[in-house]
PDB file of C-alpha atoms in Angstrom:
ATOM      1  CA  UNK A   1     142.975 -48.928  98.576  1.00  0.00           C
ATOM      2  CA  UNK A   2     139.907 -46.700  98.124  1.00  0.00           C
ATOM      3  CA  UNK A   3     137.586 -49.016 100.363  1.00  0.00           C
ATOM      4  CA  UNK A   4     139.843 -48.744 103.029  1.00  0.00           C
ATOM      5  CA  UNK A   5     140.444 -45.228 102.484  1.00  0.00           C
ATOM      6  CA  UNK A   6     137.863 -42.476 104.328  1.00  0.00           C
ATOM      7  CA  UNK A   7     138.777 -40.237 101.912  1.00  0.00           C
ATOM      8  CA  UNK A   8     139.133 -41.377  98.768  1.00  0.00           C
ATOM      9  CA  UNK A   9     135.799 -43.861  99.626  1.00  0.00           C
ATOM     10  CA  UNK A  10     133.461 -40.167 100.114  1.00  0.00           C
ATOM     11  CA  UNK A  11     135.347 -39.032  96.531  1.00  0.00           C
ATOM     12  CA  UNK A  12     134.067 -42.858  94.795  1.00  0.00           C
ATOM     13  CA  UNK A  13     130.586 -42.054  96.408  1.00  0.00           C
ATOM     14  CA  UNK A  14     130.459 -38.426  95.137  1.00  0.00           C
ATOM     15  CA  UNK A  15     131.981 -39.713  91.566  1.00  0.00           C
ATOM     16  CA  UNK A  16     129.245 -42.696  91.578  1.00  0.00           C
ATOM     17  CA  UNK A  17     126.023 -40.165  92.697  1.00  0.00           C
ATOM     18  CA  UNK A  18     127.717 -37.939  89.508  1.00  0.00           C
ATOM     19  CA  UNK A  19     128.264 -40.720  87.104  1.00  0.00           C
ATOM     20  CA  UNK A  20     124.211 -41.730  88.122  1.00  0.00           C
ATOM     21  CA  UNK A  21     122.773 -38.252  87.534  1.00  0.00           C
ATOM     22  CA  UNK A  22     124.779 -38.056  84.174  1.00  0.00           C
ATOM     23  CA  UNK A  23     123.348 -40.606  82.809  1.00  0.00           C
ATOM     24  CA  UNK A  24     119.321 -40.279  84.140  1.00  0.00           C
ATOM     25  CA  UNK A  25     118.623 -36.704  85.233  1.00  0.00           C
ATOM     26  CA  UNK A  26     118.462 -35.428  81.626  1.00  0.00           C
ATOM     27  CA  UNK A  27     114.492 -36.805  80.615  1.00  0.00           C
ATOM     28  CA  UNK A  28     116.263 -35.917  76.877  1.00  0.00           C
ATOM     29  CA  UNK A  29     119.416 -37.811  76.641  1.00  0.00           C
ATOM     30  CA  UNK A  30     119.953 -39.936  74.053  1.00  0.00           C
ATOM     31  CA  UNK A  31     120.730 -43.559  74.027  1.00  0.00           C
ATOM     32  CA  UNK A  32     124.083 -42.812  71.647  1.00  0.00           C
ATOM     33  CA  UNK A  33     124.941 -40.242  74.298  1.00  0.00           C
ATOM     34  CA  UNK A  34     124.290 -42.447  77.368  1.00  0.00           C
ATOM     35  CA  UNK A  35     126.386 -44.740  76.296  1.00  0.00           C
ATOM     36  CA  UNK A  36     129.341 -42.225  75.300  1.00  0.00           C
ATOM     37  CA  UNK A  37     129.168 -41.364  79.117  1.00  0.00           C
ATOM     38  CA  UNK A  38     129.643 -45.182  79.659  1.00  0.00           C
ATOM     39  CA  UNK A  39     132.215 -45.558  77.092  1.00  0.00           C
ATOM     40  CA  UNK A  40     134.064 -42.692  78.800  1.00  0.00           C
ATOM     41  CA  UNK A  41     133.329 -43.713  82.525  1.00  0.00           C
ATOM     42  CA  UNK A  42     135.157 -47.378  81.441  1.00  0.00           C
ATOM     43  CA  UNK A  43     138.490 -45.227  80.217  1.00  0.00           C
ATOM     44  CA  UNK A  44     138.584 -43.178  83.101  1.00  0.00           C
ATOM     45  CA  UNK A  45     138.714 -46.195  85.097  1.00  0.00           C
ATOM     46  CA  UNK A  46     140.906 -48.010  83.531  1.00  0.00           C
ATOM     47  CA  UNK A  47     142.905 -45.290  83.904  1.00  0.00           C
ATOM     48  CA  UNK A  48     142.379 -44.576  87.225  1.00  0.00           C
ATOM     49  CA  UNK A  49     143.675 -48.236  88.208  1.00  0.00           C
ATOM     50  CA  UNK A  50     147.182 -47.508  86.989  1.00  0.00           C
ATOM     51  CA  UNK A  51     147.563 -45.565  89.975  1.00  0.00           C
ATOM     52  CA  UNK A  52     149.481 -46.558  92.292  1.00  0.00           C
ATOM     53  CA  UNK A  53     149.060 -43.972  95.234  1.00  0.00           C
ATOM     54  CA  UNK A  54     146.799 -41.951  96.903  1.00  0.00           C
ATOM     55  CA  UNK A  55     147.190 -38.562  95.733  1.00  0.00           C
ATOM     56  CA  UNK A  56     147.456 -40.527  91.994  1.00  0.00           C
ATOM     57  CA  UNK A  57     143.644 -41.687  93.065  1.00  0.00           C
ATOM     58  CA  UNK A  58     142.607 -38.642  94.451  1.00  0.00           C
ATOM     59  CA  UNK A  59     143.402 -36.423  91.649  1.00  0.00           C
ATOM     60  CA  UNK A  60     142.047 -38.649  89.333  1.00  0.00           C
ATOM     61  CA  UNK A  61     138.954 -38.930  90.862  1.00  0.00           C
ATOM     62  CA  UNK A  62     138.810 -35.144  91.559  1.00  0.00           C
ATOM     63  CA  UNK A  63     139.148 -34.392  88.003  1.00  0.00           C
ATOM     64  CA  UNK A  64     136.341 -36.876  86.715  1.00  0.00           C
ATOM     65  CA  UNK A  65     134.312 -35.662  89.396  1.00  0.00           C
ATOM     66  CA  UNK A  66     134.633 -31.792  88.209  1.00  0.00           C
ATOM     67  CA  UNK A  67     133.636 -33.469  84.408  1.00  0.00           C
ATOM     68  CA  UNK A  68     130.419 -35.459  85.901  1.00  0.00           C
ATOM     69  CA  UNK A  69     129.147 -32.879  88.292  1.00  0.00           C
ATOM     70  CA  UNK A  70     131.397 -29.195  87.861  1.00  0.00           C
ATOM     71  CA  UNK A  71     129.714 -26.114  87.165  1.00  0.00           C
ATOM     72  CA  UNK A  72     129.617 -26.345  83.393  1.00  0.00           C
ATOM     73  CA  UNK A  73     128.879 -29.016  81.362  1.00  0.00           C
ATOM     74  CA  UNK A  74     130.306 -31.191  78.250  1.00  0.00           C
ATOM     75  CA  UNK A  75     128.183 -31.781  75.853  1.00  0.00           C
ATOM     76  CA  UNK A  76     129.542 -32.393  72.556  1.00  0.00           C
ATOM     77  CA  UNK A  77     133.391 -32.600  71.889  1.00  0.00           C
ATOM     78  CA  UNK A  78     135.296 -33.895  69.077  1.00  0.00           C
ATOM     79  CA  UNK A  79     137.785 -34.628  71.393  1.00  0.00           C
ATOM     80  CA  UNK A  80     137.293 -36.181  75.215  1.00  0.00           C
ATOM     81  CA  UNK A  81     140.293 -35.604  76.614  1.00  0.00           C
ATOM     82  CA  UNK A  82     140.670 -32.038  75.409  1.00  0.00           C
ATOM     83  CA  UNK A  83     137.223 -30.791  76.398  1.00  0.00           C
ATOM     84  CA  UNK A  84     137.620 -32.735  80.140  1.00  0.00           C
ATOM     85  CA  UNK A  85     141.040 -30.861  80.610  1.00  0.00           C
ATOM     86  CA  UNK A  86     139.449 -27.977  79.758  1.00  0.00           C
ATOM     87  CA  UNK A  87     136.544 -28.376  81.471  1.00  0.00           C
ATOM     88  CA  UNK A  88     138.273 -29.226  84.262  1.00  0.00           C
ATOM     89  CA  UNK A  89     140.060 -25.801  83.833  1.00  0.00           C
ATOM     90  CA  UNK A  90     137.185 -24.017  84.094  1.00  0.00           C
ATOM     91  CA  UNK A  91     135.610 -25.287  87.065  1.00  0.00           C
ATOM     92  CA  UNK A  92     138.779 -25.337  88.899  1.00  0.00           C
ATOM     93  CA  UNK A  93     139.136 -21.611  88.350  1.00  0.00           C
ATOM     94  CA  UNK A  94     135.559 -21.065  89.068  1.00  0.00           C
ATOM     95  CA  UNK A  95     135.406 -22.860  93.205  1.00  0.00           C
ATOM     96  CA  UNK A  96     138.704 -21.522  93.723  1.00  0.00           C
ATOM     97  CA  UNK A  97     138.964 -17.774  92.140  1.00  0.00           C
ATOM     98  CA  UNK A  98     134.855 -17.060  91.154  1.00  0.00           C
ATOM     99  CA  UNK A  99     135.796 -16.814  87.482  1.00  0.00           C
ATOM    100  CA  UNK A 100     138.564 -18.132  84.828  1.00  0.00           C
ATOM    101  CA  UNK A 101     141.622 -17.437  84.142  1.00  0.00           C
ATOM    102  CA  UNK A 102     142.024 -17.559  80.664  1.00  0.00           C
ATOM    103  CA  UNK A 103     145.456 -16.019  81.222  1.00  0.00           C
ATOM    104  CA  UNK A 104     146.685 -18.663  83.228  1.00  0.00           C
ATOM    105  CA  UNK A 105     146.417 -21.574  81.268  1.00  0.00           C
ATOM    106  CA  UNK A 106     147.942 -22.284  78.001  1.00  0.00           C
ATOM    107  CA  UNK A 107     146.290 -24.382  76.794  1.00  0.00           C
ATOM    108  CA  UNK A 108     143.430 -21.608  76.024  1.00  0.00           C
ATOM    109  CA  UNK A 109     146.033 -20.567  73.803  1.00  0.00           C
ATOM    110  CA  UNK A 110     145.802 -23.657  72.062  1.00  0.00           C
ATOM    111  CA  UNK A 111     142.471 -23.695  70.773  1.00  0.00           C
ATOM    112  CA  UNK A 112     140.923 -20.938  67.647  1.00  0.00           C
ATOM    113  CA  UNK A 113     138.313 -19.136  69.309  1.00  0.00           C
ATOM    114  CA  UNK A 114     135.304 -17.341  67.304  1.00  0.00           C
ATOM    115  CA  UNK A 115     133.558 -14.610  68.704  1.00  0.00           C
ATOM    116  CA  UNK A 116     130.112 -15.405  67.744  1.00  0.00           C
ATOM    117  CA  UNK A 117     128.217 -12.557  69.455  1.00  0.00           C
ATOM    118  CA  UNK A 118     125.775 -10.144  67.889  1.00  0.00           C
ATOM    119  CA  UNK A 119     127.100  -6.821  67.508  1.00  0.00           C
TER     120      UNK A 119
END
């Protein structure tokens, strides 16, 4: 389906050129945290194939794409799912409104935030 697919084909090439740069681009990565990215990369397929339509596909690849390649980064997270939800959040919020939108998700609501800046 995403062979034959013009769309969803550029979003596996965009997703694979991501997945790549995650994993060599950083001279500083560790081997524990190269294969984390790997460990993830195999769930998010996995889950990806139990799809079984295109917008299914799309989204999913849109979301792992904003993870790989969005404007901010995971880097440690106690919790994958969590922090790529919420990461995906906050690059959403950034292409489409320039900042986010705390306010708009509950799930911000979720989490106990610390204000650790110098006063």
């Amino acid at each position: 389906m995403i062979c034959s697919n013009p769309e969803l084909s550029k979003l596996d090439d965009k997703l694979a050129t991501g997945y790549w740069h995650a994993l060599e681009d950083d001279k500083n990565i560790t081997a524990g945290r190269k294969e984390q990215i790997r460990k993830v990369q195999r769930e998010w397929v996995k889950e990806r194939n139990t799809c079984s339509g295109i917008d299914c596909i799309k989204k999913s690849y849109e979301e792992r794409i904003d993870v790989l390649i969005g404007k901010y980064v995971l880097i440690m997270s106690k919790d994958d799912n969590l922090c790529g939800h919420m990461l995906n959040l906050y690059n959403r919020d950034l292409d489409k409104y320039g900042e986010v939108r705390y306010n708009e998700h509950e799930e911000f609501n979720w989490i106990k935030w610390e204000d650790k800046t110098l006063k």
